């Protein structure tokens, strides 16, 4: 396998695998977040489990961080290399005649998602790391000690309409990214067209339902708190 | 039809080129695009100007030589045709048509609309063949049983004429549809199995060396391919490449 990941096809596989992993993570993230709409207690319990269980914290979390970083960095490297493959641009290029907007602009939808991730990390991940690993408070309890803090923190973040607007916009870009990314990951992995046709319908549904679900959660908490 | 043509003019590989406007008149809608270019060149020769250089050979859609990027699409706005099969009925009187060479770092412009597609030949040389003893005792290919399905798919892949429209249309200038087709046409047949591992590894290595971009699955190549080569060939090449690397 030496040199496999340096080849163009090897990098396609790596991008596809990291994408499939991130899509699975997104599904799991959504499954926990949607609990906040139906049951604050269930959301608190699930969040506390994910935030304190050693396998999630010390095994899955580093893999997730690596997966996110790899997908972004390799995405930028490939985009840069691809641009170098055409030095002189066309005076007239009709890309809409043969390909979707989503497929041609993955770098821009990806950049929008990266911008969102920075905001999301500042909002949730960095305070979480600070509370647990710098202040050493692994209890997950509110300052007054009455109940878990996760639901309170979530609803507090969705008070500001500007932040809610940014989240909604980011999930629209995420949907556009997934519209192409889902089927593209399977094509890069070498899945044959027979199987891909069935996956494509599932992919389109995934690309719409999951981001729409996250938008619903943000708006639900904004208008209910 | 009376038309305005915006054509890329470039003296040679070293010179800087530019778009130049020309007018052509009384173009018949029954003409092929190349015949329209012939009319323009006759006009240029009669006025003492340098005719526009462009590649062409068979003019019946099989050699893959004609290579123009017309109004933002390889081989123009029609589907499943090369430039020589593109008819002027696809355009309207008074239209302005932009004509450029195929653009890719791996396809350098030699003159005007002529590009060097030698990179494709070098990829083929790297593994796009089977080794057959031709000393007189060659086995009859028809003696080897091949399923109808495999034979059909291999034939579909083999219809690639190597015109380079896939590279020209791809926003990344990727050659993966071409290489995928060439890998597939052998991978699907028993005769191609013996050298399958080396073939895909060597052809992909040469493709990367030539400076083509990476495929991002936009599907533009499949739409613009005059022979309708399917993206399935790229997926098959990816599987072949992974399998070859696992085998070592």
PDB file of N, CA, C and O in Angstrom, chain A residues 64-101:
ATOM      1  N   UNK A  64     -12.559  11.856  15.698  1.00  0.00           N
ATOM      2  CA  UNK A  64     -13.427  12.864  15.085  1.00  0.00           C
ATOM      3  C   UNK A  64     -12.630  14.119  14.734  1.00  0.00           C
ATOM      4  O   UNK A  64     -12.757  14.656  13.627  1.00  0.00           O
ATOM      5  N   UNK A  65     -11.802  14.569  15.666  1.00  0.00           N
ATOM      6  CA  UNK A  65     -11.000  15.780  15.415  1.00  0.00           C
ATOM      7  C   UNK A  65     -10.069  15.548  14.223  1.00  0.00           C
ATOM      8  O   UNK A  65      -9.954  16.390  13.332  1.00  0.00           O
ATOM      9  N   UNK A  66      -9.458  14.353  14.194  1.00  0.00           N
ATOM     10  CA  UNK A  66      -8.573  14.026  13.070  1.00  0.00           C
ATOM     11  C   UNK A  66      -9.374  13.989  11.760  1.00  0.00           C
ATOM     12  O   UNK A  66      -8.937  14.531  10.739  1.00  0.00           O
ATOM     13  N   UNK A  67     -10.554  13.358  11.807  1.00  0.00           N
ATOM     14  CA  UNK A  67     -11.398  13.241  10.604  1.00  0.00           C
ATOM     15  C   UNK A  67     -11.804  14.598  10.063  1.00  0.00           C
ATOM     16  O   UNK A  67     -11.734  14.848   8.859  1.00  0.00           O
ATOM     17  N   UNK A  68     -12.211  15.498  10.959  1.00  0.00           N
ATOM     18  CA  UNK A  68     -12.630  16.841  10.543  1.00  0.00           C
ATOM     19  C   UNK A  68     -11.448  17.587   9.931  1.00  0.00           C
ATOM     20  O   UNK A  68     -11.542  18.155   8.835  1.00  0.00           O
ATOM     21  N   UNK A  69     -10.310  17.552  10.642  1.00  0.00           N
ATOM     22  CA  UNK A  69      -9.130  18.289  10.164  1.00  0.00           C
ATOM     23  C   UNK A  69      -8.633  17.725   8.840  1.00  0.00           C
ATOM     24  O   UNK A  69      -8.298  18.467   7.925  1.00  0.00           O
ATOM     25  N   UNK A  70      -8.615  16.382   8.749  1.00  0.00           N
ATOM     26  CA  UNK A  70      -8.137  15.757   7.514  1.00  0.00           C
ATOM     27  C   UNK A  70      -9.022  16.156   6.344  1.00  0.00           C
ATOM     28  O   UNK A  70      -8.531  16.522   5.270  1.00  0.00           O
ATOM     29  N   UNK A  71     -10.351  16.091   6.545  1.00  0.00           N
ATOM     30  CA  UNK A  71     -11.290  16.383   5.461  1.00  0.00           C
ATOM     31  C   UNK A  71     -11.126  17.821   4.966  1.00  0.00           C
ATOM     32  O   UNK A  71     -11.117  18.069   3.758  1.00  0.00           O
ATOM     33  N   UNK A  72     -10.961  18.764   5.914  1.00  0.00           N
ATOM     34  CA  UNK A  72     -10.797  20.162   5.515  1.00  0.00           C
ATOM     35  C   UNK A  72      -9.438  20.393   4.847  1.00  0.00           C
ATOM     36  O   UNK A  72      -9.373  20.963   3.755  1.00  0.00           O
ATOM     37  N   UNK A  73      -8.372  19.932   5.502  1.00  0.00           N
ATOM     38  CA  UNK A  73      -7.030  20.217   4.965  1.00  0.00           C
ATOM     39  C   UNK A  73      -6.849  19.556   3.601  1.00  0.00           C
ATOM     40  O   UNK A  73      -6.404  20.192   2.643  1.00  0.00           O
ATOM     41  N   UNK A  74      -7.242  18.269   3.491  1.00  0.00           N
ATOM     42  CA  UNK A  74      -7.091  17.581   2.200  1.00  0.00           C
ATOM     43  C   UNK A  74      -7.996  18.217   1.144  1.00  0.00           C
ATOM     44  O   UNK A  74      -7.626  18.303  -0.027  1.00  0.00           O
ATOM     45  N   UNK A  75      -9.174  18.664   1.561  1.00  0.00           N
ATOM     46  CA  UNK A  75     -10.080  19.350   0.631  1.00  0.00           C
ATOM     47  C   UNK A  75      -9.427  20.589   0.043  1.00  0.00           C
ATOM     48  O   UNK A  75      -9.486  20.822  -1.168  1.00  0.00           O
ATOM     49  N   UNK A  76      -8.759  21.365   0.906  1.00  0.00           N
ATOM     50  CA  UNK A  76      -8.086  22.577   0.427  1.00  0.00           C
ATOM     51  C   UNK A  76      -6.881  22.229  -0.454  1.00  0.00           C
ATOM     52  O   UNK A  76      -6.648  22.864  -1.480  1.00  0.00           O
ATOM     53  N   UNK A  77      -6.118  21.210  -0.050  1.00  0.00           N
ATOM     54  CA  UNK A  77      -4.951  20.812  -0.847  1.00  0.00           C
ATOM     55  C   UNK A  77      -5.393  20.365  -2.247  1.00  0.00           C
ATOM     56  O   UNK A  77      -4.825  20.777  -3.261  1.00  0.00           O
ATOM     57  N   UNK A  78      -6.442  19.524  -2.301  1.00  0.00           N
ATOM     58  CA  UNK A  78      -6.912  19.029  -3.597  1.00  0.00           C
ATOM     59  C   UNK A  78      -7.463  20.163  -4.455  1.00  0.00           C
ATOM     60  O   UNK A  78      -7.226  20.201  -5.668  1.00  0.00           O
ATOM     61  N   UNK A  79      -8.177  21.095  -3.830  1.00  0.00           N
ATOM     62  CA  UNK A  79      -8.709  22.239  -4.581  1.00  0.00           C
ATOM     63  C   UNK A  79      -7.564  23.059  -5.181  1.00  0.00           C
ATOM     64  O   UNK A  79      -7.613  23.450  -6.344  1.00  0.00           O
ATOM     65  N   UNK A  80      -6.516  23.275  -4.364  1.00  0.00           N
ATOM     66  CA  UNK A  80      -5.353  24.035  -4.836  1.00  0.00           C
ATOM     67  C   UNK A  80      -4.683  23.312  -6.009  1.00  0.00           C
ATOM     68  O   UNK A  80      -4.383  23.911  -7.045  1.00  0.00           O
ATOM     69  N   UNK A  81      -4.487  22.010  -5.872  1.00  0.00           N
ATOM     70  CA  UNK A  81      -3.845  21.224  -6.938  1.00  0.00           C
ATOM     71  C   UNK A  81      -4.718  21.202  -8.196  1.00  0.00           C
ATOM     72  O   UNK A  81      -4.209  21.287  -9.313  1.00  0.00           O
ATOM     73  N   UNK A  82      -6.026  21.068  -7.989  1.00  0.00           N
ATOM     74  CA  UNK A  82      -6.929  21.033  -9.143  1.00  0.00           C
ATOM     75  C   UNK A  82      -6.918  22.348  -9.914  1.00  0.00           C
ATOM     76  O   UNK A  82      -7.028  22.367 -11.135  1.00  0.00           O
ATOM     77  N   UNK A  83      -6.795  23.443  -9.183  1.00  0.00           N
ATOM     78  CA  UNK A  83      -6.739  24.748  -9.866  1.00  0.00           C
ATOM     79  C   UNK A  83      -5.448  24.876 -10.668  1.00  0.00           C
ATOM     80  O   UNK A  83      -5.421  25.532 -11.711  1.00  0.00           O
ATOM     81  N   UNK A  84      -4.384  24.257 -10.157  1.00  0.00           N
ATOM     82  CA  UNK A  84      -3.103  24.299 -10.875  1.00  0.00           C
ATOM     83  C   UNK A  84      -3.153  23.493 -12.180  1.00  0.00           C
ATOM     84  O   UNK A  84      -2.321  23.689 -13.058  1.00  0.00           O
ATOM     85  N   UNK A  85      -4.108  22.561 -12.273  1.00  0.00           N
ATOM     86  CA  UNK A  85      -4.186  21.703 -13.461  1.00  0.00           C
ATOM     87  C   UNK A  85      -4.757  22.432 -14.670  1.00  0.00           C
ATOM     88  O   UNK A  85      -4.796  21.887 -15.770  1.00  0.00           O
ATOM     89  N   UNK A  86      -5.260  23.653 -14.458  1.00  0.00           N
ATOM     90  CA  UNK A  86      -5.704  24.478 -15.599  1.00  0.00           C
ATOM     91  C   UNK A  86      -5.168  25.883 -15.378  1.00  0.00           C
ATOM     92  O   UNK A  86      -5.752  26.666 -14.628  1.00  0.00           O
ATOM     93  N   UNK A  87      -4.060  26.174 -16.034  1.00  0.00           N
ATOM     94  CA  UNK A  87      -3.387  27.460 -15.805  1.00  0.00           C
ATOM     95  C   UNK A  87      -4.166  28.591 -16.473  1.00  0.00           C
ATOM     96  O   UNK A  87      -4.442  29.617 -15.867  1.00  0.00           O
ATOM     97  N   UNK A  88      -4.515  28.399 -17.759  1.00  0.00           N
ATOM     98  CA  UNK A  88      -5.284  29.420 -18.485  1.00  0.00           C
ATOM     99  C   UNK A  88      -6.759  29.045 -18.424  1.00  0.00           C
ATOM    100  O   UNK A  88      -7.147  27.935 -18.808  1.00  0.00           O
ATOM    101  N   UNK A  89      -7.563  29.930 -17.894  1.00  0.00           N
ATOM    102  CA  UNK A  89      -9.005  29.650 -17.747  1.00  0.00           C
ATOM    103  C   UNK A  89      -9.728  29.890 -19.077  1.00  0.00           C
ATOM    104  O   UNK A  89      -9.243  30.630 -19.935  1.00  0.00           O
ATOM    105  N   UNK A  90     -10.905  29.302 -19.199  1.00  0.00           N
ATOM    106  CA  UNK A  90     -11.725  29.534 -20.390  1.00  0.00           C
ATOM    107  C   UNK A  90     -12.296  30.951 -20.364  1.00  0.00           C
ATOM    108  O   UNK A  90     -12.668  31.463 -19.303  1.00  0.00           O
ATOM    109  N   UNK A  91     -12.372  31.576 -21.552  1.00  0.00           N
ATOM    110  CA  UNK A  91     -13.036  32.884 -21.648  1.00  0.00           C
ATOM    111  C   UNK A  91     -14.529  32.693 -21.425  1.00  0.00           C
ATOM    112  O   UNK A  91     -15.198  33.535 -20.832  1.00  0.00           O
ATOM    113  N   UNK A  92     -15.067  31.555 -21.909  1.00  0.00           N
ATOM    114  CA  UNK A  92     -16.484  31.260 -21.708  1.00  0.00           C
ATOM    115  C   UNK A  92     -16.618  29.802 -21.290  1.00  0.00           C
ATOM    116  O   UNK A  92     -16.180  28.910 -22.011  1.00  0.00           O
ATOM    117  N   UNK A  93     -17.198  29.580 -20.113  1.00  0.00           N
ATOM    118  CA  UNK A  93     -17.365  28.204 -19.621  1.00  0.00           C
ATOM    119  C   UNK A  93     -18.793  28.013 -19.126  1.00  0.00           C
ATOM    120  O   UNK A  93     -19.246  28.736 -18.251  1.00  0.00           O
ATOM    121  N   UNK A  94     -19.490  27.052 -19.709  1.00  0.00           N
ATOM    122  CA  UNK A  94     -20.892  26.829 -19.364  1.00  0.00           C
ATOM    123  C   UNK A  94     -21.020  25.605 -18.450  1.00  0.00           C
ATOM    124  O   UNK A  94     -21.508  24.547 -18.864  1.00  0.00           O
ATOM    125  N   UNK A  95     -20.549  25.742 -17.218  1.00  0.00           N
ATOM    126  CA  UNK A  95     -20.555  24.614 -16.278  1.00  0.00           C
ATOM    127  C   UNK A  95     -21.947  24.105 -15.967  1.00  0.00           C
ATOM    128  O   UNK A  95     -22.156  22.908 -15.758  1.00  0.00           O
ATOM    129  N   UNK A  96     -22.941  25.021 -15.994  1.00  0.00           N
ATOM    130  CA  UNK A  96     -24.319  24.620 -15.659  1.00  0.00           C
ATOM    131  C   UNK A  96     -24.884  23.637 -16.686  1.00  0.00           C
ATOM    132  O   UNK A  96     -25.861  22.945 -16.406  1.00  0.00           O
ATOM    133  N   UNK A  97     -24.267  23.575 -17.877  1.00  0.00           N
ATOM    134  CA  UNK A  97     -24.776  22.683 -18.924  1.00  0.00           C
ATOM    135  C   UNK A  97     -24.501  21.216 -18.620  1.00  0.00           C
ATOM    136  O   UNK A  97     -25.153  20.327 -19.184  1.00  0.00           O
ATOM    137  N   UNK A  98     -23.541  20.945 -17.759  1.00  0.00           N
ATOM    138  CA  UNK A  98     -23.159  19.543 -17.575  1.00  0.00           C
ATOM    139  C   UNK A  98     -22.978  19.101 -16.116  1.00  0.00           C
ATOM    140  O   UNK A  98     -22.626  17.936 -15.874  1.00  0.00           O
ATOM    141  N   UNK A  99     -23.175  20.011 -15.175  1.00  0.00           N
ATOM    142  CA  UNK A  99     -22.958  19.600 -13.781  1.00  0.00           C
ATOM    143  C   UNK A  99     -23.752  20.505 -12.839  1.00  0.00           C
ATOM    144  O   UNK A  99     -24.129  21.619 -13.209  1.00  0.00           O
ATOM    145  N   UNK A 100     -23.992  20.017 -11.635  1.00  0.00           N
ATOM    146  CA  UNK A 100     -24.793  20.775 -10.677  1.00  0.00           C
ATOM    147  C   UNK A 100     -23.953  21.867  -9.997  1.00  0.00           C
ATOM    148  O   UNK A 100     -22.731  21.740  -9.889  1.00  0.00           O
ATOM    149  N   UNK A 101     -24.630  22.901  -9.528  1.00  0.00           N
ATOM    150  CA  UNK A 101     -23.942  23.991  -8.808  1.00  0.00           C
ATOM    151  C   UNK A 101     -23.232  23.422  -7.582  1.00  0.00           C
ATOM    152  O   UNK A 101     -22.105  23.793  -7.272  1.00  0.00           O
TER     153      UNK A 101
END
